[in-house]
Amino acid sequence: MGLVYIFLSAVCSLAIAHFLKYSGVYGHSILKILIINYLIAFGIAVGYSLFEGINPIPGFPLWFWVFAVFVGILFISNFFVFGKSVHVNGVGVSVAAMRISLLVPVLLSMIFYREEITILKMAGIVLVFAALGILIVSRRDVKIGVIGSQGLLLLLFVFSGIADGSMKVYEEEMQHAASEYQFMSVVFFTAFLIGVAVSVYQKSLSFSRSEISLGVLVGLPNLFTSIFLIRAFAYMDGSVVYSMVNMIIVAGGALIGRFIWKDQISARQWAGILFAILAIAILVNG
């Protein structure tokens, strides 16, 4: 059953990348799609909690609320950057930059949770920076507002790493305080409120049918990619889960970008993607 959850988590992540690429290509507002996405994900998380007989919003301690709200802000920021990056940098390159951020929870595990530091893990860390360097340097920098396409890849790496690290903290420190659906419902509702606040500030809170539809299509896999990942941990070691999920996503993202969206991937970028897959394998199995 663990392999099924791993596969489903990877498929959900790839579906998100595909729909965000679609929204960028056809000129839809990524922010509005994310607002609908988080509203849908929140509704499903609350509904599932009620179905299971769990109070979706019990009396959580203050530290839990602070952490969950921080993660919610981080989630919508990260997905906004990801949506911009898949449009400019392509699906494969963006997914690779996003997934090598696995470095952050690995470092977190070694520093705070006393997991063993091995030569292989150190080699994996070096490969992460090599892969990130290749992916960024091999891109011609295209300005998107004040941030270039190379800057988007770097931001994607940083935001995704902190987001991955937050899931590790939840797994280690907070599962006793809240189920995954309770935790994710607070995270998604926070992200939804942040998106609405930004849209109100921009005086742009009207939604087209296409944006609503895309928001629903992104919201469903957005919830379940995290849920399936957490469920996989119950059947298999974290190192195996992280390794398989991320390698499937990086390889699948490259194939979707190249063959569905006809993204131009240079030889250097293919090398960066391969380095990313190798780094992931070493980091979680070293």
mmCIF file of C-alpha atoms in Angstrom:
data_model
loop_
_atom_site.group_PDB
_atom_site.id
_atom_site.type_symbol
_atom_site.label_atom_id
_atom_site.label_comp_id
_atom_site.label_asym_id
_atom_site.label_seq_id
_atom_site.Cartn_x
_atom_site.Cartn_y
_atom_site.Cartn_z
ATOM 1 C CA MET A 1 0.000 0.000 0.000
ATOM 2 C CA GLY A 2 2.949 2.324 0.635
ATOM 3 C CA LEU A 3 3.935 2.204 -3.037
ATOM 4 C CA VAL A 4 0.382 3.155 -4.024
ATOM 5 C CA TYR A 5 0.477 6.230 -1.760
ATOM 6 C CA ILE A 6 3.907 7.184 -3.142
ATOM 7 C CA PHE A 7 2.657 6.939 -6.723
ATOM 8 C CA LEU A 8 -0.538 8.891 -5.952
ATOM 9 C CA SER A 9 1.420 11.657 -4.184
ATOM 10 C CA ALA A 10 3.745 12.002 -7.187
ATOM 11 C CA VAL A 11 0.855 12.045 -9.676
ATOM 12 C CA CYS A 12 -0.896 14.780 -7.666
ATOM 13 C CA SER A 13 2.259 16.922 -7.660
ATOM 14 C CA LEU A 14 2.688 16.513 -11.417
ATOM 15 C CA ALA A 15 -0.975 17.405 -11.993
ATOM 16 C CA ILE A 16 -0.445 20.670 -10.093
ATOM 17 C CA ALA A 17 2.581 21.534 -12.256
ATOM 18 C CA HIS A 18 0.630 20.729 -15.426
ATOM 19 C CA PHE A 19 -2.367 22.899 -14.510
ATOM 20 C CA LEU A 20 -0.185 25.823 -13.387
ATOM 21 C CA LYS A 21 1.701 25.625 -16.684
ATOM 22 C CA TYR A 22 -1.645 25.688 -18.496
ATOM 23 C CA SER A 23 -2.750 28.767 -16.552
ATOM 24 C CA GLY A 24 0.468 30.605 -17.433
ATOM 25 C CA VAL A 25 0.332 29.705 -21.118
ATOM 26 C CA TYR A 26 -3.270 30.869 -21.482
ATOM 27 C CA GLY A 27 -2.886 34.043 -19.420
ATOM 28 C CA HIS A 28 -4.989 33.185 -16.378
ATOM 29 C CA SER A 29 -4.299 34.809 -13.000
ATOM 30 C CA ILE A 30 -2.184 32.420 -10.928
ATOM 31 C CA LEU A 31 -3.157 34.205 -7.704
ATOM 32 C CA LYS A 32 -6.889 33.774 -8.360
ATOM 33 C CA ILE A 33 -6.398 30.118 -9.241
ATOM 34 C CA LEU A 34 -4.494 29.636 -5.982
ATOM 35 C CA ILE A 35 -7.290 31.329 -3.995
ATOM 36 C CA ILE A 36 -9.889 28.893 -5.372
ATOM 37 C CA ASN A 37 -7.416 26.030 -4.984
ATOM 38 C CA TYR A 38 -6.904 26.685 -1.274
ATOM 39 C CA LEU A 39 -10.627 27.205 -0.650
ATOM 40 C CA ILE A 40 -11.371 23.817 -2.247
ATOM 41 C CA ALA A 41 -8.531 22.096 -0.384
ATOM 42 C CA PHE A 42 -9.696 23.631 2.918
ATOM 43 C CA GLY A 43 -13.276 22.515 2.322
ATOM 44 C CA ILE A 44 -12.216 18.940 1.581
ATOM 45 C CA ALA A 45 -9.920 18.797 4.617
ATOM 46 C CA VAL A 46 -12.691 20.043 6.933
ATOM 47 C CA GLY A 47 -15.259 17.747 5.309
ATOM 48 C CA TYR A 48 -13.038 14.710 5.736
ATOM 49 C CA SER A 49 -12.398 15.575 9.388
ATOM 50 C CA LEU A 50 -16.149 15.818 10.023
ATOM 51 C CA PHE A 51 -16.716 12.529 8.167
ATOM 52 C CA GLU A 52 -14.158 10.859 10.447
ATOM 53 C CA GLY A 53 -15.845 12.356 13.509
ATOM 54 C CA ILE A 54 -12.930 14.698 14.228
ATOM 55 C CA ASN A 55 -13.416 18.315 15.285
ATOM 56 C CA PRO A 56 -11.656 20.179 12.426
ATOM 57 C CA ILE A 57 -10.743 23.192 14.571
ATOM 58 C CA PRO A 58 -10.380 22.129 18.220
ATOM 59 C CA GLY A 59 -8.604 24.135 20.911
ATOM 60 C CA PHE A 60 -5.087 24.019 19.488
ATOM 61 C CA PRO A 61 -2.281 25.546 21.581
ATOM 62 C CA LEU A 62 -0.983 28.954 20.496
ATOM 63 C CA TRP A 63 2.325 27.573 19.226
ATOM 64 C CA PHE A 64 0.422 25.297 16.834
ATOM 65 C CA TRP A 65 -1.577 28.218 15.394
ATOM 66 C CA VAL A 66 1.580 30.296 14.905
ATOM 67 C CA PHE A 67 3.332 27.442 13.114
ATOM 68 C CA ALA A 68 0.341 26.505 10.926
ATOM 69 C CA VAL A 69 -0.270 30.139 9.898
ATOM 70 C CA PHE A 70 3.416 30.522 9.008
ATOM 71 C CA VAL A 71 3.224 27.388 6.852
ATOM 72 C CA GLY A 72 0.057 28.688 5.161
ATOM 73 C CA ILE A 73 1.773 31.951 4.196
ATOM 74 C CA LEU A 74 4.729 29.954 2.943
ATOM 75 C CA PHE A 75 2.546 27.593 0.886
ATOM 76 C CA ILE A 76 0.791 30.272 -1.153
ATOM 77 C CA SER A 77 4.055 32.203 -1.657
ATOM 78 C CA ASN A 78 5.794 29.058 -2.845
ATOM 79 C CA PHE A 79 3.020 28.056 -5.237
ATOM 80 C CA PHE A 80 2.832 31.560 -6.674
ATOM 81 C CA VAL A 81 6.569 31.433 -7.446
ATOM 82 C CA PHE A 82 6.174 27.888 -8.811
ATOM 83 C CA GLY A 83 3.345 28.977 -11.111
ATOM 84 C CA LYS A 84 5.469 31.807 -12.508
ATOM 85 C CA SER A 85 8.512 29.558 -12.864
ATOM 86 C CA VAL A 86 6.831 26.723 -14.791
ATOM 87 C CA HIS A 87 5.629 29.311 -17.300
ATOM 88 C CA VAL A 88 9.045 30.936 -17.765
ATOM 89 C CA ASN A 89 11.542 28.162 -16.992
ATOM 90 C CA GLY A 90 9.491 25.152 -18.052
ATOM 91 C CA VAL A 91 7.972 22.304 -16.068
ATOM 92 C CA GLY A 92 11.008 20.006 -15.900
ATOM 93 C CA VAL A 93 13.544 22.601 -14.739
ATOM 94 C CA SER A 94 11.137 24.152 -12.201
ATOM 95 C CA VAL A 95 10.156 20.784 -10.740
ATOM 96 C CA ALA A 96 13.828 19.794 -10.426
ATOM 97 C CA ALA A 97 14.677 23.048 -8.596
ATOM 98 C CA MET A 98 11.683 22.527 -6.340
ATOM 99 C CA ARG A 99 12.466 18.920 -5.475
ATOM 100 C CA ILE A 100 16.160 19.231 -4.631
ATOM 101 C CA SER A 101 14.979 21.478 -1.810
ATOM 102 C CA LEU A 102 14.686 18.126 -0.038
ATOM 103 C CA LEU A 103 18.105 19.201 1.225
ATOM 104 C CA VAL A 104 16.420 21.346 3.904
ATOM 105 C CA PRO A 105 14.510 18.572 5.746
ATOM 106 C CA VAL A 106 17.585 16.335 5.439
ATOM 107 C CA LEU A 107 19.740 19.015 7.105
ATOM 108 C CA LEU A 108 16.977 19.566 9.663
ATOM 109 C CA SER A 109 16.983 15.860 10.469
ATOM 110 C CA MET A 110 20.760 15.763 10.860
ATOM 111 C CA ILE A 111 21.054 18.924 12.972
ATOM 112 C CA PHE A 112 17.968 18.811 15.221
ATOM 113 C CA TYR A 113 16.886 15.161 15.171
ATOM 114 C CA ARG A 114 20.386 13.679 15.381
ATOM 115 C CA GLU A 115 20.163 11.572 12.244
ATOM 116 C CA GLU A 116 23.502 10.159 11.160
ATOM 117 C CA ILE A 117 25.782 12.338 9.017
ATOM 118 C CA THR A 118 27.440 10.120 6.411
ATOM 119 C CA ILE A 119 29.905 10.703 3.599
ATOM 120 C CA LEU A 120 27.166 9.821 1.110
ATOM 121 C CA LYS A 121 24.845 12.471 2.545
ATOM 122 C CA MET A 122 27.611 15.050 2.312
ATOM 123 C CA ALA A 123 28.114 14.027 -1.325
ATOM 124 C CA GLY A 124 24.364 14.416 -1.875
ATOM 125 C CA ILE A 125 24.473 17.937 -0.434
ATOM 126 C CA VAL A 126 27.279 18.852 -2.844
ATOM 127 C CA LEU A 127 25.257 17.399 -5.737
ATOM 128 C CA VAL A 128 22.224 19.494 -4.748
ATOM 129 C CA PHE A 129 24.191 22.711 -5.096
ATOM 130 C CA ALA A 130 25.765 21.450 -8.329
ATOM 131 C CA ALA A 131 22.322 20.659 -9.760
ATOM 132 C CA LEU A 132 20.896 24.009 -8.646
ATOM 133 C CA GLY A 133 23.886 25.853 -10.102
ATOM 134 C CA ILE A 134 23.575 24.073 -13.448
ATOM 135 C CA LEU A 135 19.817 24.677 -13.652
ATOM 136 C CA ILE A 136 20.151 28.387 -12.854
ATOM 137 C CA VAL A 137 23.258 29.221 -14.891
ATOM 138 C CA SER A 138 22.005 27.338 -17.956
ATOM 139 C CA ARG A 139 18.906 29.553 -18.155
ATOM 140 C CA ARG A 140 18.894 32.821 -20.052
ATOM 141 C CA ASP A 141 17.658 35.326 -17.467
ATOM 142 C CA VAL A 142 14.232 36.718 -18.402
ATOM 143 C CA LYS A 143 12.776 39.462 -16.222
ATOM 144 C CA ILE A 144 9.337 38.856 -14.673
ATOM 145 C CA GLY A 145 8.661 42.181 -12.996
ATOM 146 C CA VAL A 146 11.566 42.780 -10.638
ATOM 147 C CA ILE A 147 12.594 39.101 -10.479
ATOM 148 C CA GLY A 148 14.400 37.266 -13.271
ATOM 149 C CA SER A 149 13.774 33.664 -14.306
ATOM 150 C CA GLN A 150 16.981 32.621 -12.536
ATOM 151 C CA GLY A 151 15.813 34.347 -9.359
ATOM 152 C CA LEU A 152 12.521 32.438 -9.572
ATOM 153 C CA LEU A 153 14.417 29.133 -9.528
ATOM 154 C CA LEU A 154 16.425 30.225 -6.498
ATOM 155 C CA LEU A 155 13.297 31.424 -4.652
ATOM 156 C CA LEU A 156 11.564 28.177 -5.562
ATOM 157 C CA PHE A 157 14.417 26.186 -4.034
ATOM 158 C CA VAL A 158 14.391 28.249 -0.812
ATOM 159 C CA PHE A 159 10.592 28.378 -0.332
ATOM 160 C CA SER A 160 10.122 24.697 -1.182
ATOM 161 C CA GLY A 161 12.912 23.723 1.180
ATOM 162 C CA ILE A 162 11.339 25.571 4.097
ATOM 163 C CA ALA A 163 7.924 24.089 3.206
ATOM 164 C CA ASP A 164 9.384 20.560 3.120
ATOM 165 C CA GLY A 165 11.120 21.253 6.411
ATOM 166 C CA SER A 166 7.829 22.356 7.968
ATOM 167 C CA MET A 167 6.260 19.007 7.064
ATOM 168 C CA LYS A 168 9.170 17.276 8.802
ATOM 169 C CA VAL A 169 8.586 19.399 11.915
ATOM 170 C CA TYR A 170 4.877 18.511 11.849
ATOM 171 C CA GLU A 171 5.696 14.817 11.477
ATOM 172 C CA GLU A 172 8.139 14.863 14.404
ATOM 173 C CA GLU A 173 6.569 17.372 16.786
ATOM 174 C CA MET A 174 2.879 17.958 16.089
ATOM 175 C CA GLN A 175 1.091 14.775 15.042
ATOM 176 C CA HIS A 176 0.072 14.272 18.668
ATOM 177 C CA ALA A 177 -1.637 17.685 18.676
ATOM 178 C CA ALA A 178 -3.496 17.486 15.361
ATOM 179 C CA SER A 179 -4.283 15.014 12.590
ATOM 180 C CA GLU A 180 -2.924 15.704 9.129
ATOM 181 C CA TYR A 181 -6.375 16.921 8.015
ATOM 182 C CA GLN A 182 -6.665 19.308 10.969
ATOM 183 C CA PHE A 183 -3.184 20.669 10.325
ATOM 184 C CA MET A 184 -3.683 21.040 6.578
ATOM 185 C CA SER A 185 -7.099 22.691 7.029
ATOM 186 C CA VAL A 186 -5.502 25.500 9.067
ATOM 187 C CA VAL A 187 -2.643 25.795 6.556
ATOM 188 C CA PHE A 188 -4.972 25.949 3.550
ATOM 189 C CA PHE A 189 -7.392 28.414 5.168
ATOM 190 C CA THR A 190 -4.491 30.728 6.026
ATOM 191 C CA ALA A 191 -3.226 30.546 2.442
ATOM 192 C CA PHE A 192 -6.757 31.291 1.184
ATOM 193 C CA LEU A 193 -7.068 34.385 3.410
ATOM 194 C CA ILE A 194 -3.657 35.681 2.306
ATOM 195 C CA GLY A 195 -4.658 35.288 -1.345
ATOM 196 C CA VAL A 196 -7.968 37.104 -0.793
ATOM 197 C CA ALA A 197 -6.214 39.927 1.079
ATOM 198 C CA VAL A 198 -3.738 40.437 -1.773
ATOM 199 C CA SER A 199 -6.557 40.422 -4.348
ATOM 200 C CA VAL A 200 -8.554 42.968 -2.327
ATOM 201 C CA TYR A 201 -5.450 45.157 -2.098
ATOM 202 C CA GLN A 202 -5.044 44.876 -5.880
ATOM 203 C CA LYS A 203 -8.787 45.586 -6.321
ATOM 204 C CA SER A 204 -9.129 42.453 -8.421
ATOM 205 C CA LEU A 205 -11.448 39.974 -6.735
ATOM 206 C CA SER A 206 -13.542 38.877 -9.732
ATOM 207 C CA PHE A 207 -13.017 35.370 -11.102
ATOM 208 C CA SER A 208 -13.545 33.977 -14.586
ATOM 209 C CA ARG A 209 -15.068 30.521 -15.111
ATOM 210 C CA SER A 210 -11.721 29.229 -16.331
ATOM 211 C CA GLU A 211 -9.930 30.470 -13.212
ATOM 212 C CA ILE A 212 -12.532 28.826 -10.970
ATOM 213 C CA SER A 213 -12.260 25.544 -12.906
ATOM 214 C CA LEU A 214 -8.466 25.585 -12.783
ATOM 215 C CA GLY A 215 -8.568 26.419 -9.080
ATOM 216 C CA VAL A 216 -10.679 23.315 -8.458
ATOM 217 C CA LEU A 217 -8.363 21.189 -10.609
ATOM 218 C CA VAL A 218 -5.328 22.409 -8.654
ATOM 219 C CA GLY A 219 -7.033 22.267 -5.248
ATOM 220 C CA LEU A 220 -7.894 18.570 -5.312
ATOM 221 C CA PRO A 221 -4.339 17.270 -5.950
ATOM 222 C CA ASN A 222 -2.848 20.012 -3.752
ATOM 223 C CA LEU A 223 -4.555 18.556 -0.693
ATOM 224 C CA PHE A 224 -3.974 14.921 -1.507
ATOM 225 C CA THR A 225 -0.300 15.196 -2.461
ATOM 226 C CA SER A 226 0.461 16.017 1.197
ATOM 227 C CA ILE A 227 -2.050 13.528 2.606
ATOM 228 C CA PHE A 228 -0.740 10.661 0.461
ATOM 229 C CA LEU A 229 2.836 11.552 1.425
ATOM 230 C CA ILE A 230 2.032 11.479 5.145
ATOM 231 C CA ARG A 231 0.111 8.195 4.716
ATOM 232 C CA ALA A 232 3.077 6.608 2.910
ATOM 233 C CA PHE A 233 5.233 7.184 6.008
ATOM 234 C CA ALA A 234 3.023 4.701 7.896
ATOM 235 C CA TYR A 235 4.037 1.875 5.539
ATOM 236 C CA MET A 236 7.617 2.654 4.538
ATOM 237 C CA ASP A 237 10.738 4.357 5.866
ATOM 238 C CA GLY A 238 10.901 8.101 5.295
ATOM 239 C CA SER A 239 14.099 7.734 3.262
ATOM 240 C CA VAL A 240 12.391 5.410 0.788
ATOM 241 C CA VAL A 241 9.262 7.571 0.569
ATOM 242 C CA TYR A 242 11.144 10.830 -0.022
ATOM 243 C CA SER A 243 13.465 9.191 -2.529
ATOM 244 C CA MET A 244 10.809 7.542 -4.671
ATOM 245 C CA VAL A 245 8.310 10.421 -4.607
ATOM 246 C CA ASN A 246 10.847 13.059 -5.552
ATOM 247 C CA MET A 247 12.589 11.020 -8.245
ATOM 248 C CA ILE A 248 9.246 10.157 -9.882
ATOM 249 C CA ILE A 249 8.228 13.822 -9.791
ATOM 250 C CA VAL A 250 11.516 15.122 -11.241
ATOM 251 C CA ALA A 251 11.548 12.523 -14.032
ATOM 252 C CA GLY A 252 7.824 12.957 -14.707
ATOM 253 C CA GLY A 253 8.113 16.753 -14.723
ATOM 254 C CA ALA A 254 10.878 16.612 -17.323
ATOM 255 C CA LEU A 255 8.802 14.306 -19.538
ATOM 256 C CA ILE A 256 5.617 16.389 -19.189
ATOM 257 C CA GLY A 257 7.507 19.579 -19.972
ATOM 258 C CA ARG A 258 9.279 18.133 -22.978
ATOM 259 C CA PHE A 259 6.559 16.063 -24.626
ATOM 260 C CA ILE A 260 3.310 17.780 -23.604
ATOM 261 C CA TRP A 261 4.362 21.431 -23.373
ATOM 262 C CA LYS A 262 7.315 21.224 -25.794
ATOM 263 C CA ASP A 263 9.611 22.994 -23.317
ATOM 264 C CA GLN A 264 13.097 23.490 -24.704
ATOM 265 C CA ILE A 265 15.510 21.685 -22.373
ATOM 266 C CA SER A 266 19.197 22.164 -23.130
ATOM 267 C CA ALA A 267 21.887 19.525 -22.612
ATOM 268 C CA ARG A 268 23.045 21.400 -19.494
ATOM 269 C CA GLN A 269 19.525 21.423 -18.101
ATOM 270 C CA TRP A 270 19.156 17.679 -18.715
ATOM 271 C CA ALA A 271 22.426 17.277 -16.809
ATOM 272 C CA GLY A 272 21.022 19.405 -13.984
ATOM 273 C CA ILE A 273 17.851 17.280 -13.877
ATOM 274 C CA LEU A 274 19.906 14.064 -13.755
ATOM 275 C CA PHE A 275 22.090 15.570 -11.020
ATOM 276 C CA ALA A 276 18.890 16.413 -9.126
ATOM 277 C CA ILE A 277 17.615 12.815 -9.318
ATOM 278 C CA LEU A 278 21.008 11.475 -8.215
ATOM 279 C CA ALA A 279 21.220 13.996 -5.353
ATOM 280 C CA ILE A 280 17.749 13.007 -4.115
ATOM 281 C CA ALA A 281 18.642 9.304 -4.184
ATOM 282 C CA ILE A 282 21.876 9.888 -2.249
ATOM 283 C CA LEU A 283 20.404 12.309 0.301
ATOM 284 C CA VAL A 284 17.602 10.044 1.436
ATOM 285 C CA ASN A 285 19.493 6.755 1.231
ATOM 286 C CA GLY A 286 23.006 7.847 2.224
#
